[in-house]
Short mmCIF file of C-alpha atoms in Angstrom, two decimals:
data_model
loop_
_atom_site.label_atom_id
_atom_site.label_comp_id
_atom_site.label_asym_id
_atom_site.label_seq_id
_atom_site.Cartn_x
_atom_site.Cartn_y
_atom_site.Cartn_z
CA UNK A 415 21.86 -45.92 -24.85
CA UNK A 416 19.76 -48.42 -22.57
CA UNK A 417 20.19 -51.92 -22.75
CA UNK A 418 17.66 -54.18 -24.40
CA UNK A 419 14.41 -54.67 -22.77
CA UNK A 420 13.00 -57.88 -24.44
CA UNK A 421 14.86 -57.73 -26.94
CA UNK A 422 14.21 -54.09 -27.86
CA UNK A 423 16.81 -51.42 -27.64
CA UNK A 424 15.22 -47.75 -26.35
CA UNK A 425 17.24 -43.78 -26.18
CA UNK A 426 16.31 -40.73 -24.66
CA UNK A 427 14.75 -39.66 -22.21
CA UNK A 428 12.20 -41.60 -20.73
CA UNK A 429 13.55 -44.25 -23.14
CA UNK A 430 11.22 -41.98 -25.90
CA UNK A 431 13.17 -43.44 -28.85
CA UNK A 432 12.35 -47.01 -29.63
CA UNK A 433 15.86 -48.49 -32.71
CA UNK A 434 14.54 -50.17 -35.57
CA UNK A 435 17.19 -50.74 -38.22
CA UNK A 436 20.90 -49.53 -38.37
CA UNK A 437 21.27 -47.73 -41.24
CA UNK A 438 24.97 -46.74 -42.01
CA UNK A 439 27.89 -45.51 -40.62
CA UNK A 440 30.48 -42.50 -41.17
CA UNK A 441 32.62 -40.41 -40.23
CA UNK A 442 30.37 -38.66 -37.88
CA UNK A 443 29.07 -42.07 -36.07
CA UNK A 444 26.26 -44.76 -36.81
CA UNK A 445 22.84 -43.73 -38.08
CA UNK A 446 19.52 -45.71 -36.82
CA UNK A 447 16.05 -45.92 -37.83
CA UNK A 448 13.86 -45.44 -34.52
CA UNK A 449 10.47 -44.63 -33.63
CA UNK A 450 9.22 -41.91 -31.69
CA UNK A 451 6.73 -43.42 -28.71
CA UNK A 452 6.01 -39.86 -27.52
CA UNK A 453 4.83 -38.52 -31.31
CA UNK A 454 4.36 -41.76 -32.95
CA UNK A 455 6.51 -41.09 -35.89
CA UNK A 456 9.67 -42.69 -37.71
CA UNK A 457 12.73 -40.60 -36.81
CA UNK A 458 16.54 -40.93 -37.77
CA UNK A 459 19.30 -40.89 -34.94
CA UNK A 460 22.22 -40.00 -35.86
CA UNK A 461 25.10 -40.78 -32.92
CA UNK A 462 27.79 -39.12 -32.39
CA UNK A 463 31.07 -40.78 -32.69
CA UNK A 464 32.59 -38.94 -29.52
CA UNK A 465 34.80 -41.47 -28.15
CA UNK A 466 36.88 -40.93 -32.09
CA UNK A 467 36.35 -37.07 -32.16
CA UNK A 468 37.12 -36.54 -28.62
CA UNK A 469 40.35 -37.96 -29.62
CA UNK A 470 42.34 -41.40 -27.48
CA UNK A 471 42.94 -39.64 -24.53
CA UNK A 472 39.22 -38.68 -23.97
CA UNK A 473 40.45 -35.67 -22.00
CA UNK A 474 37.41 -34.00 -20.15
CA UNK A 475 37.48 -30.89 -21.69
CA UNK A 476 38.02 -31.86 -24.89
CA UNK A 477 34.82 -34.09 -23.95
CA UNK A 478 33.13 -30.81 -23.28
CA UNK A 479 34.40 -28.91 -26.09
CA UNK A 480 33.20 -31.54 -28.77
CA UNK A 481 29.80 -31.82 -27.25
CA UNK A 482 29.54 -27.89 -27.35
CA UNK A 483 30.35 -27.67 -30.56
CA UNK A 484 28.25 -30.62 -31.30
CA UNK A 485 25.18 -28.79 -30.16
CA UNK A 486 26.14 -25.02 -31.35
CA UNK A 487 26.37 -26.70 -34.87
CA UNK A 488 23.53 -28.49 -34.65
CA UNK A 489 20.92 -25.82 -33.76
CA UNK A 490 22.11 -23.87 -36.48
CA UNK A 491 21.59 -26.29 -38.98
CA UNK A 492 17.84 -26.81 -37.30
CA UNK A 493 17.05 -23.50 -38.22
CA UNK A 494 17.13 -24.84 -41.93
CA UNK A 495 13.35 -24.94 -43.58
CA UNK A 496 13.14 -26.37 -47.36
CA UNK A 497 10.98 -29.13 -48.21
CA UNK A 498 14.22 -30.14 -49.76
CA UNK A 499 16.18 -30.62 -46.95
CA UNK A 500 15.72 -33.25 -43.96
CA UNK A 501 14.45 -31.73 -40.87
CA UNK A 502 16.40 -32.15 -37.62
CA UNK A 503 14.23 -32.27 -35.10
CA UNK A 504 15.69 -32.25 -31.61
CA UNK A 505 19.30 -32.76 -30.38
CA UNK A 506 19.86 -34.81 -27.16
CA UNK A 507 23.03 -34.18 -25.16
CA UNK A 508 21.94 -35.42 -21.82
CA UNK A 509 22.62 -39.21 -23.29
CA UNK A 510 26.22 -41.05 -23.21
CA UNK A 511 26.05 -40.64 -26.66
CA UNK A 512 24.83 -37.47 -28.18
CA UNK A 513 22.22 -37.75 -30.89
CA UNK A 514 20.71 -36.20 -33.30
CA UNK A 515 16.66 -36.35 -34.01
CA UNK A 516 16.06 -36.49 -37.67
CA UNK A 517 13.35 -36.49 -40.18
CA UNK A 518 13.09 -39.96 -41.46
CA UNK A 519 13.70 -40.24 -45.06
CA UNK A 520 12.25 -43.34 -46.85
CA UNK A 521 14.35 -43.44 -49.94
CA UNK A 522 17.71 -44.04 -51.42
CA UNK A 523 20.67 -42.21 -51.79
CA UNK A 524 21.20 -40.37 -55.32
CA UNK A 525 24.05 -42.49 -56.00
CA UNK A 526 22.04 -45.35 -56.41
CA UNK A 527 20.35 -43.37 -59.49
CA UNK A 528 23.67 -41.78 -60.73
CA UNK A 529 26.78 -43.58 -62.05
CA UNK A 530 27.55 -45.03 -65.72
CA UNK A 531 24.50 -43.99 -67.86
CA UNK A 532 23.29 -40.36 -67.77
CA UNK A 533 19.75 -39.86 -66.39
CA UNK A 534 16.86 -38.37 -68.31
CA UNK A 535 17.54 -34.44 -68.84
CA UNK A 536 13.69 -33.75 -67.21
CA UNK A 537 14.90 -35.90 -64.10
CA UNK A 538 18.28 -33.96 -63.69
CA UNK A 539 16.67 -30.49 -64.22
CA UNK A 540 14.04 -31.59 -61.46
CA UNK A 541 16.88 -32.69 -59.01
CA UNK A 542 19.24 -30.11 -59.30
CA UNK A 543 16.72 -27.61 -58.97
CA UNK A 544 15.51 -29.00 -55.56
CA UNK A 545 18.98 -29.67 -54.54
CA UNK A 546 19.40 -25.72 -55.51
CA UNK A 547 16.23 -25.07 -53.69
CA UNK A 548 17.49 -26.66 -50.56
CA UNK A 549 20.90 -24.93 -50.52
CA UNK A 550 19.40 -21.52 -51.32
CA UNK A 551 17.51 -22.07 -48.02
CA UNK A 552 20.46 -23.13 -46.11
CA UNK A 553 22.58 -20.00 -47.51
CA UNK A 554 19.95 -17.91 -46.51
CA UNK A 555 20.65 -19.08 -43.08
CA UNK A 556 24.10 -18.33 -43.41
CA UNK A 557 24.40 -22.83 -42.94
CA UNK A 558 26.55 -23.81 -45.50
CA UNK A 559 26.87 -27.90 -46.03
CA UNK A 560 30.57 -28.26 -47.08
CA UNK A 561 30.00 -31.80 -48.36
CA UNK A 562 26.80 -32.04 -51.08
CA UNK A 563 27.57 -35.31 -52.89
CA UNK A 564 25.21 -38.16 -54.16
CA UNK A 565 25.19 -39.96 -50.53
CA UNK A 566 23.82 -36.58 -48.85
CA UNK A 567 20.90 -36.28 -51.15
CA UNK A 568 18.17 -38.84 -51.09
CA UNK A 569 15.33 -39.46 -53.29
CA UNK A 570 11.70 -40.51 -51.72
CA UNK A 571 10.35 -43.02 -52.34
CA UNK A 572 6.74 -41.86 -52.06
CA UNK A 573 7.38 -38.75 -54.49
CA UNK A 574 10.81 -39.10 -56.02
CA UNK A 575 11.50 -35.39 -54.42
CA UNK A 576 15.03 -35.23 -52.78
CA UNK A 577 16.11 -34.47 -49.02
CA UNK A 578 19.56 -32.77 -48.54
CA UNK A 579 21.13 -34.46 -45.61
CA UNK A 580 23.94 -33.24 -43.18
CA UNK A 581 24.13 -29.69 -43.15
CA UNK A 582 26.54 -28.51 -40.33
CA UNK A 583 28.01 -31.66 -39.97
CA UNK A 584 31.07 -31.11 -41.59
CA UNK A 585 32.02 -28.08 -40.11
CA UNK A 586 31.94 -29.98 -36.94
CA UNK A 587 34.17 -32.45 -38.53
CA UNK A 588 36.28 -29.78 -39.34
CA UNK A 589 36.54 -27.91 -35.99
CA UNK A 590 36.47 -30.99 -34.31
CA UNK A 591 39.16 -33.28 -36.80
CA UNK A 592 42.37 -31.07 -37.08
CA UNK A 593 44.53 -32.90 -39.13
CA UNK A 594 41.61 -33.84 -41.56
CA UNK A 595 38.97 -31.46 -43.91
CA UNK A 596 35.09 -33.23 -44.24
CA UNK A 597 34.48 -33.65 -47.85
CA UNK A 598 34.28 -36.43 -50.60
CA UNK A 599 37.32 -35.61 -52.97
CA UNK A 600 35.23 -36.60 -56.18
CA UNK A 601 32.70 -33.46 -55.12
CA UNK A 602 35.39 -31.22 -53.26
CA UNK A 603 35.53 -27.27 -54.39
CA UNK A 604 39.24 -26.06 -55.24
CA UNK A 605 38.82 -24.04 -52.21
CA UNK A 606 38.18 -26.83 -49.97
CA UNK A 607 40.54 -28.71 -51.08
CA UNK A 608 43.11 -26.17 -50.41
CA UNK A 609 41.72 -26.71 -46.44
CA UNK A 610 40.46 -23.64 -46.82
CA UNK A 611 36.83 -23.04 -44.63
CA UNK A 612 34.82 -22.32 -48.05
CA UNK A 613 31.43 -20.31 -48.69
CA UNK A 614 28.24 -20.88 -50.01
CA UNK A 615 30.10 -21.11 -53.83
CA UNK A 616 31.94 -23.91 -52.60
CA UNK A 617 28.98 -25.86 -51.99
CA UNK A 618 27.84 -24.26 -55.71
CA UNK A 619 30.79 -26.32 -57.10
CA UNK A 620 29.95 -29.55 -55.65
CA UNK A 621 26.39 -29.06 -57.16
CA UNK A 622 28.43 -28.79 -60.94
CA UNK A 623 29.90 -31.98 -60.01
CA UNK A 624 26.73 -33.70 -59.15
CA UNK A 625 25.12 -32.23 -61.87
CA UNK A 626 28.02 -33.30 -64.35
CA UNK A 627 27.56 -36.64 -62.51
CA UNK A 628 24.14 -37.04 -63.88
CA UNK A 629 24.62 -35.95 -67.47
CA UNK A 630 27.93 -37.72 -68.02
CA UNK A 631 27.43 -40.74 -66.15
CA UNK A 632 30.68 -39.77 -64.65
CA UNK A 633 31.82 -37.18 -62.13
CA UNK A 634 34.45 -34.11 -64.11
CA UNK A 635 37.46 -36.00 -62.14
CA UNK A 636 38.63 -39.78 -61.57
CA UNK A 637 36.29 -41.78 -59.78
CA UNK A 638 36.00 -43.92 -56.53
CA UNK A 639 39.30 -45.85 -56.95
CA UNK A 640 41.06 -42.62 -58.38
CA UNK A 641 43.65 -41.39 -55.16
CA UNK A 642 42.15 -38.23 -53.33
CA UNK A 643 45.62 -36.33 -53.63
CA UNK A 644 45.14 -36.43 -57.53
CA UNK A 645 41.55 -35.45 -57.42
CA UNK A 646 42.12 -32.46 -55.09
CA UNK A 647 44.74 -31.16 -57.38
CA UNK A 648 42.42 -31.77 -60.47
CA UNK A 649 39.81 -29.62 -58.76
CA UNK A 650 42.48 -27.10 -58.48
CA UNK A 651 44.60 -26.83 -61.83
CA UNK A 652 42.68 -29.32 -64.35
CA UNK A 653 39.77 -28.29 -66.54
CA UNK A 654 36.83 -30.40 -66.58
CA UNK A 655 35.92 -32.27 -70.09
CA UNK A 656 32.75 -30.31 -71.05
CA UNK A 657 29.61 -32.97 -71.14
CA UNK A 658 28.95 -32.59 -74.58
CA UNK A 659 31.91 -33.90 -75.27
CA UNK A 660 31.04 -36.84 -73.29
CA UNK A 661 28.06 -37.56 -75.17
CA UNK A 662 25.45 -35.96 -77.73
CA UNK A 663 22.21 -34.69 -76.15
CA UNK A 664 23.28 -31.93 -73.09
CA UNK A 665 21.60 -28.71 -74.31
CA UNK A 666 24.11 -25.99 -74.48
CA UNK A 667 22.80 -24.49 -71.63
CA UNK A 668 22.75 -26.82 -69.27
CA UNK A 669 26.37 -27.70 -70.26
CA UNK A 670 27.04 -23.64 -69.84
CA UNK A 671 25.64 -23.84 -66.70
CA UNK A 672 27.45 -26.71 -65.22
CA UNK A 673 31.03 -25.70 -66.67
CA UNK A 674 30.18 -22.28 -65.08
CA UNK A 675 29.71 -24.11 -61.47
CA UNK A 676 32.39 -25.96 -62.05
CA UNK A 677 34.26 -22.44 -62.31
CA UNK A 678 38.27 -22.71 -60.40
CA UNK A 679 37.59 -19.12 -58.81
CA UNK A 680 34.99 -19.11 -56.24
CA UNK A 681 33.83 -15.03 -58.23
CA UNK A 682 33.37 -17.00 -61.46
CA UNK A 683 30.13 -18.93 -60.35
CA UNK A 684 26.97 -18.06 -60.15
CA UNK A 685 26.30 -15.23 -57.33
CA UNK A 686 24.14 -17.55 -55.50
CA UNK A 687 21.91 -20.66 -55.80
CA UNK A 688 18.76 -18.80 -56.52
CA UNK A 689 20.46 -17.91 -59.93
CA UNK A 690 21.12 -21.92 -60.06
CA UNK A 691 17.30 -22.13 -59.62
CA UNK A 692 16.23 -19.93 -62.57
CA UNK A 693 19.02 -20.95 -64.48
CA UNK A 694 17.38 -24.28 -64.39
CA UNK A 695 13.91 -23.20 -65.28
CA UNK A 696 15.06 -21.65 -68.54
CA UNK A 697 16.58 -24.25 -69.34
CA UNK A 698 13.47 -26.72 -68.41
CA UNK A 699 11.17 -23.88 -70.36
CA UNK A 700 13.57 -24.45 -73.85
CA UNK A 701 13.58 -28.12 -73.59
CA UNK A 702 9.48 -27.90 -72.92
CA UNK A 703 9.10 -30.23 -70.42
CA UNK A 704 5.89 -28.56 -68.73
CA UNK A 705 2.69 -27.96 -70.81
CA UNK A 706 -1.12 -29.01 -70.72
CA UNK A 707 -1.73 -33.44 -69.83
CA UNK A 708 -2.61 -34.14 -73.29
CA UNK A 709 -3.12 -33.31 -77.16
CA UNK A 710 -6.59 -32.67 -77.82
CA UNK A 711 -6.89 -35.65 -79.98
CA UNK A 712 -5.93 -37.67 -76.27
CA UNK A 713 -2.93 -39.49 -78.20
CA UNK A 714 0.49 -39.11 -77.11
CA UNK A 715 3.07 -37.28 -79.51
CA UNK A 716 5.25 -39.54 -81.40
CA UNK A 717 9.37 -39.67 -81.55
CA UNK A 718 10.75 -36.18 -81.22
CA UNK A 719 7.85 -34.55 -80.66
CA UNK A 720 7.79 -31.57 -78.61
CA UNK A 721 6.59 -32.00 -74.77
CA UNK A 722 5.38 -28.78 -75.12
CA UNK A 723 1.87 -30.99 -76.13
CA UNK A 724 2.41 -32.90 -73.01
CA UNK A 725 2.92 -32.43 -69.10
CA UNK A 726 5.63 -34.58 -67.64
CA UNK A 727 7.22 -34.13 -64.87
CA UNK A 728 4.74 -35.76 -62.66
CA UNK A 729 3.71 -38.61 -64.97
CA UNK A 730 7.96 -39.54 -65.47
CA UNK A 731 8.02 -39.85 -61.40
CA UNK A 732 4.80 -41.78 -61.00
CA UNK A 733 6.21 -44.25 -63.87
CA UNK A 734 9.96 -44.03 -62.10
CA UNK A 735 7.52 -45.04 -58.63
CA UNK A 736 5.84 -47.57 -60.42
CA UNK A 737 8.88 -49.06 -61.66
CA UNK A 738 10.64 -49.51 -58.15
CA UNK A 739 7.46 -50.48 -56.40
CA UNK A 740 7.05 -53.33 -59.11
CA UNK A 741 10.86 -54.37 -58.89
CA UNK A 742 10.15 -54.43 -54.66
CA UNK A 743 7.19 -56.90 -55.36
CA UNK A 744 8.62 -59.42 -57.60
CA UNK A 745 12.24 -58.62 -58.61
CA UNK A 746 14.29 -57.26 -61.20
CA UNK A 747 13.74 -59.45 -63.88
CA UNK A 748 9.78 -59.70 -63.53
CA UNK A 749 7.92 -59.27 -66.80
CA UNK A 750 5.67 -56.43 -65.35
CA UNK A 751 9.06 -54.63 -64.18
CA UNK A 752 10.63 -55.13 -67.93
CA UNK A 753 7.33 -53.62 -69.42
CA UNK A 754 7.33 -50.73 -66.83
CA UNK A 755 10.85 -49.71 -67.98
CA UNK A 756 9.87 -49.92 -71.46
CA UNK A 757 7.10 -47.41 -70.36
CA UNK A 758 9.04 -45.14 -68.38
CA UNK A 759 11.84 -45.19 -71.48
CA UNK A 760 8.86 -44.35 -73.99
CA UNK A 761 7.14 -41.68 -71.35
CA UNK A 762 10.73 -39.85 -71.19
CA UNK A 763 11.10 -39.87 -75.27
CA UNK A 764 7.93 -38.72 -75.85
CA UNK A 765 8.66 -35.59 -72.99
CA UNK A 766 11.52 -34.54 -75.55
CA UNK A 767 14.59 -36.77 -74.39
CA UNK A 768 15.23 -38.79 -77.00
CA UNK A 769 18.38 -39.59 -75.78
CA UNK A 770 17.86 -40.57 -72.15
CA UNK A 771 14.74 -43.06 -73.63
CA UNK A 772 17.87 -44.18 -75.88
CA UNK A 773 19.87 -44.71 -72.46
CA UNK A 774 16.73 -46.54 -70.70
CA UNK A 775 16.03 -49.19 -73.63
CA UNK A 776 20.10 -49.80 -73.65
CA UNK A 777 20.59 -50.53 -69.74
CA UNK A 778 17.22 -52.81 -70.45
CA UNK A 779 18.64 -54.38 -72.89
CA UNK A 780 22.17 -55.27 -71.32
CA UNK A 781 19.72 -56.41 -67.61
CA UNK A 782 17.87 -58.62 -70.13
CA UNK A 783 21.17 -60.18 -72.08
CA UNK A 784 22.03 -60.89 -68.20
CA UNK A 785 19.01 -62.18 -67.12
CA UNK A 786 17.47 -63.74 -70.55
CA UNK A 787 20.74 -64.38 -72.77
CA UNK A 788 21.28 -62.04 -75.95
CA UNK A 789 18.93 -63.78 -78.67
CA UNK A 790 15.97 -63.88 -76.09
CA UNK A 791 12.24 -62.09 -77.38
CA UNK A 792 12.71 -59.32 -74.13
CA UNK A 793 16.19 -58.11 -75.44
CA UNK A 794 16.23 -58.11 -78.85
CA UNK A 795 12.74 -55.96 -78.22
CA UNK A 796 15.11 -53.69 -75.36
CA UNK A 797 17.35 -52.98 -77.74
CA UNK A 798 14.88 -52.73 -81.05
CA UNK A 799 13.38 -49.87 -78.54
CA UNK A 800 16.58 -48.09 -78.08
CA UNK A 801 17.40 -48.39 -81.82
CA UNK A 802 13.70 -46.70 -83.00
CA UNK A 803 14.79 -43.35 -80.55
CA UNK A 804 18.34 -42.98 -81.33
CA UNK A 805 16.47 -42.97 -85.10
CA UNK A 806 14.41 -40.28 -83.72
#
């Protein structure tokens, strides 16, 4: 990395790469936004931590060894193409500090979306089928990821579609970290927690747990402050709490579908993620959440109507859109911003889930007891909305 040239840090070569933000750090090393002077484009670096994974002695070979597996691992996970998953671009070796060149994903992280309260059944059948989309291109590849959890899948902003992130990176971690596995516990296949190397079912299993994530609110074992040594041997020995019995509203077959990812044996789950992909659509087909704009009569269908009278999918993301655009402009607790959630919670209860519009008016309701106090107009109306669709 060069040194700042009035006040502007540059990478690469020819000082191509112009840093913008830092946006996190991990166990592979720090992540900046950057902009491309020779293409003109936003880019991700990602750094690579070498000095840590090349271990304290920084032994010249082992130097050598870590780069070479740095850029093995990274060209196959270039060869990666799904619309779904974030495009690396170019790897540069030639710096002090390896780097990655990433597509440039303007979003957040699922779990900023996941956690508590279950999302709307039309938005988790939308993600999990591009997340599915996105690994069945990798397997094809023979690139399995080894760590899918919420912070490796991002949501646009411009589109609410998701970006896998990270594929190939831990398998370096792995052949570079011997006394360690890469993998988030909460999302971590029985397999891999065994230390074993893990297949393209493994990576099936951490899909059920994301999945169960966004149903349940929860993911099937312990949570963030729950010790990693009692979560691996969960993922191993316990069985997972079906959803249902978590909360009314998961239509059998998702729940079948999820519990059958979530399967101990590896042979158990489905033969690939295509299946996970069609599995999905039937299940989007039964709970009608694609069909023609609007009735003939132009009015929307009441409580528990069918959204086989209405299309959805892309009217529930614009509204989700509007919603975080509006909060960006003038804050969480805007009045434009309280009636945009209202609209979104209608829009998803008229599309057939009664329950997540249930979900939406409640978390409204609790921001605005927060915000407003508990007898103000804006909550009692919250929760007057989330009492009219449990009715339904």
């Amino acid at each position: 990395m060069t040194g700042p040239r009035n006040g502007r840090r540059f990478v690469g070569p020819g000082d191509r790469f112009e840093l913008a933000d830092h946006i996190g750090s991990g166990g592979f090393g720090d992540v900046w936004r950057a902009r491309d002077g020779t293409l003109g484009r936003e880019v991700a670096l990602k750094f690579l931590a070498l000095n840590r994974l090349a271990g304290p002695r920084q032994d010249p070979e082992r130097v050598t060894q870590v780069r070479e597996r740095f850029a093995r691992e990274s060209l196959i996970a270039a060869k990666v193409d799904s619309p779904y998953v974030a495009s690396i671009y170019d790897c540069d070796m030639g710096d002090e500090t390896p780097f990655l060149v990433m597509e440039y994903v303007d979003g957040e992280p699922l779990n900023a979306h996941v956690g508590i309260t279950p999302l709307p059944l039309a938005r988790t059948c939308r993600w999990s089928s591009q997340i599915a989309q996105g690994l069945a291109a990798a397997h094809d590849r023979s690139v399995v990821h080894r760590d899918i959890k919420p912070s490796n899948v991002l949501v646009r902003e411009a589109d609410s579609d998701v970006r896998i992130v990270d594929f190939g990176l831990s398998r370096f971690i792995d052949a570079t970290e011997t006394r360690s596995t890469a993998g988030t516990p909460l999302y971590m296949s029985p397999e891999r927690c065994r230390a074993e190397p893990g297949d393209e079912r493994s990576d099936l299993y951490s899909l059920g747990c994301v999945m169960y994530e966004m149903v349940t609110g929860w993911p099937p074992f312990g949570d963030t402050r729950a010790d990693p040594v009692a979560l691996a041997q969960a993922h191993q020995n316990k069985a997972p709490t079906p959803p249902r019995a978590q909360g009314s509203g998961v239509p059998p077959a998702l729940e079948k579908l999820i519990m059958t990812l979530l399967a101990k044996d590896p042979e158990h789950r489905p033969h690939n993620a295509r299946a996970v992909v069609h599995a999905i659509k039937e299940i989007e087909r039964d709970l009608d959440v694609s069909g023609p704009e609007r009735r003939t009569d132009g009015l929307l269908p009441g409580p528990g109507a069918s959204a086989s009278d209405n299309g959805f999918a892309d009217r529930l993301s614009a509204a989700e859109l509007a919603v975080r655009r509006l909060i960006w402009k003038h804050g969480q607790d805007h009045a434009l911003v309280i009636t945009a959630r209202m609209e979104l919670a209608d829009l998803t209860g008229h599309s057939g889930d009664v329950r997540g519009a249930a979900e939406l008016y409640d978390r409204l309701g609790q921001d605005c007891s927060a915000w407003f106090g508990p007898g103000h107009s804006r909550t009692l109306d919250a929760f007057e909305g989330m009492v009219r669709w449990v009715s339904a």
